Protein backbone atom coordinates (compact mmCIF):
# COMPACT_ATOMS: atom_id res chain seq x y z
CA UNK A 1 0.00 0.00 0.00
CA UNK A 2 1.21 3.52 -0.75
CA UNK A 3 -0.04 7.09 -0.82
CA UNK A 4 -0.88 8.48 -4.26
CA UNK A 5 0.16 11.96 -3.10
CA UNK A 6 1.67 13.56 -0.04
CA UNK A 7 3.06 16.85 1.22
CA UNK A 8 6.80 16.95 1.82
CA UNK A 9 9.50 19.47 2.64
CA UNK A 10 12.24 19.78 0.03
CA UNK A 11 15.92 20.46 0.67
CA UNK A 12 15.25 24.22 0.57
CA UNK A 13 12.58 23.98 3.27
CA UNK A 14 9.71 24.55 0.84
CA UNK A 15 6.48 22.55 0.96
CA UNK A 16 5.86 20.45 -2.13
CA UNK A 17 3.13 18.03 -3.15
CA UNK A 18 4.41 14.85 -4.64
CA UNK A 19 2.29 12.34 -6.53
CA UNK A 20 3.63 8.87 -7.18
CA UNK A 21 2.66 5.38 -8.25
CA UNK A 22 4.43 2.34 -9.66
CA UNK A 23 5.39 2.64 -13.33
CA UNK A 24 3.67 -0.69 -13.97
CA UNK A 25 0.36 0.98 -13.03
CA UNK A 26 0.84 3.93 -15.41
CA UNK A 27 -2.21 4.52 -17.55
CA UNK A 28 -4.73 7.27 -18.15
CA UNK A 29 -6.91 6.20 -15.22
CA UNK A 30 -4.01 6.15 -12.74
CA UNK A 31 -2.91 9.65 -13.81
CA UNK A 32 -6.50 10.81 -13.33
CA UNK A 33 -6.58 9.21 -9.87
CA UNK A 34 -3.34 10.93 -8.82
CA UNK A 35 -4.44 14.32 -10.15
CA UNK A 36 -7.71 13.95 -8.25
CA UNK A 37 -5.86 13.17 -5.02
CA UNK A 38 -3.47 16.11 -5.54
CA UNK A 39 -6.42 18.45 -6.20
CA UNK A 40 -8.21 17.26 -3.07
CA UNK A 41 -5.03 17.61 -0.99
CA UNK A 42 -4.57 21.21 -2.16
CA UNK A 43 -8.23 22.06 -1.51
CA UNK A 44 -8.15 20.59 2.01
CA UNK A 45 -4.77 21.91 3.15
CA UNK A 46 -3.95 25.19 1.37
CA UNK A 47 -5.76 27.62 3.68
CA UNK A 48 -4.73 25.91 6.95
CA UNK A 49 -1.09 25.71 5.82
CA UNK A 50 -1.03 29.39 4.79
CA UNK A 51 -2.68 30.34 8.09
CA UNK A 52 -0.04 28.39 10.02
CA UNK A 53 2.72 30.11 8.05
CA UNK A 54 1.43 33.58 8.85
CA UNK A 55 0.96 32.75 12.54
CA UNK A 56 4.69 31.99 12.81
CA UNK A 57 5.89 35.28 11.30
CSV table of C-alpha atoms in Angstrom, one decimal:
chain,number,residue,atom,x,y,z
A,1,UNK,CA,0.0,0.0,0.0
A,2,UNK,CA,1.2,3.5,-0.8
A,3,UNK,CA,0.0,7.1,-0.8
A,4,UNK,CA,-0.9,8.5,-4.3
A,5,UNK,CA,0.2,12.0,-3.1
A,6,UNK,CA,1.7,13.6,0.0
A,7,UNK,CA,3.1,16.8,1.2
A,8,UNK,CA,6.8,17.0,1.8
A,9,UNK,CA,9.5,19.5,2.6
A,10,UNK,CA,12.2,19.8,0.0
A,11,UNK,CA,15.9,20.5,0.7
A,12,UNK,CA,15.3,24.2,0.6
A,13,UNK,CA,12.6,24.0,3.3
A,14,UNK,CA,9.7,24.5,0.8
A,15,UNK,CA,6.5,22.5,1.0
A,16,UNK,CA,5.9,20.5,-2.1
A,17,UNK,CA,3.1,18.0,-3.1
A,18,UNK,CA,4.4,14.8,-4.6
A,19,UNK,CA,2.3,12.3,-6.5
A,20,UNK,CA,3.6,8.9,-7.2
A,21,UNK,CA,2.7,5.4,-8.2
A,22,UNK,CA,4.4,2.3,-9.7
A,23,UNK,CA,5.4,2.6,-13.3
A,24,UNK,CA,3.7,-0.7,-14.0
A,25,UNK,CA,0.4,1.0,-13.0
A,26,UNK,CA,0.8,3.9,-15.4
A,27,UNK,CA,-2.2,4.5,-17.6
A,28,UNK,CA,-4.7,7.3,-18.2
A,29,UNK,CA,-6.9,6.2,-15.2
A,30,UNK,CA,-4.0,6.1,-12.7
A,31,UNK,CA,-2.9,9.7,-13.8
A,32,UNK,CA,-6.5,10.8,-13.3
A,33,UNK,CA,-6.6,9.2,-9.9
A,34,UNK,CA,-3.3,10.9,-8.8
A,35,UNK,CA,-4.4,14.3,-10.2
A,36,UNK,CA,-7.7,13.9,-8.2
A,37,UNK,CA,-5.9,13.2,-5.0
A,38,UNK,CA,-3.5,16.1,-5.5
A,39,UNK,CA,-6.4,18.4,-6.2
A,40,UNK,CA,-8.2,17.3,-3.1
A,41,UNK,CA,-5.0,17.6,-1.0
A,42,UNK,CA,-4.6,21.2,-2.2
A,43,UNK,CA,-8.2,22.1,-1.5
A,44,UNK,CA,-8.1,20.6,2.0
A,45,UNK,CA,-4.8,21.9,3.1
A,46,UNK,CA,-4.0,25.2,1.4
A,47,UNK,CA,-5.8,27.6,3.7
A,48,UNK,CA,-4.7,25.9,6.9
A,49,UNK,CA,-1.1,25.7,5.8
A,50,UNK,CA,-1.0,29.4,4.8
A,51,UNK,CA,-2.7,30.3,8.1
A,52,UNK,CA,0.0,28.4,10.0
A,53,UNK,CA,2.7,30.1,8.0
A,54,UNK,CA,1.4,33.6,8.9
A,55,UNK,CA,1.0,32.7,12.5
A,56,UNK,CA,4.7,32.0,12.8
A,57,UNK,CA,5.9,35.3,11.3
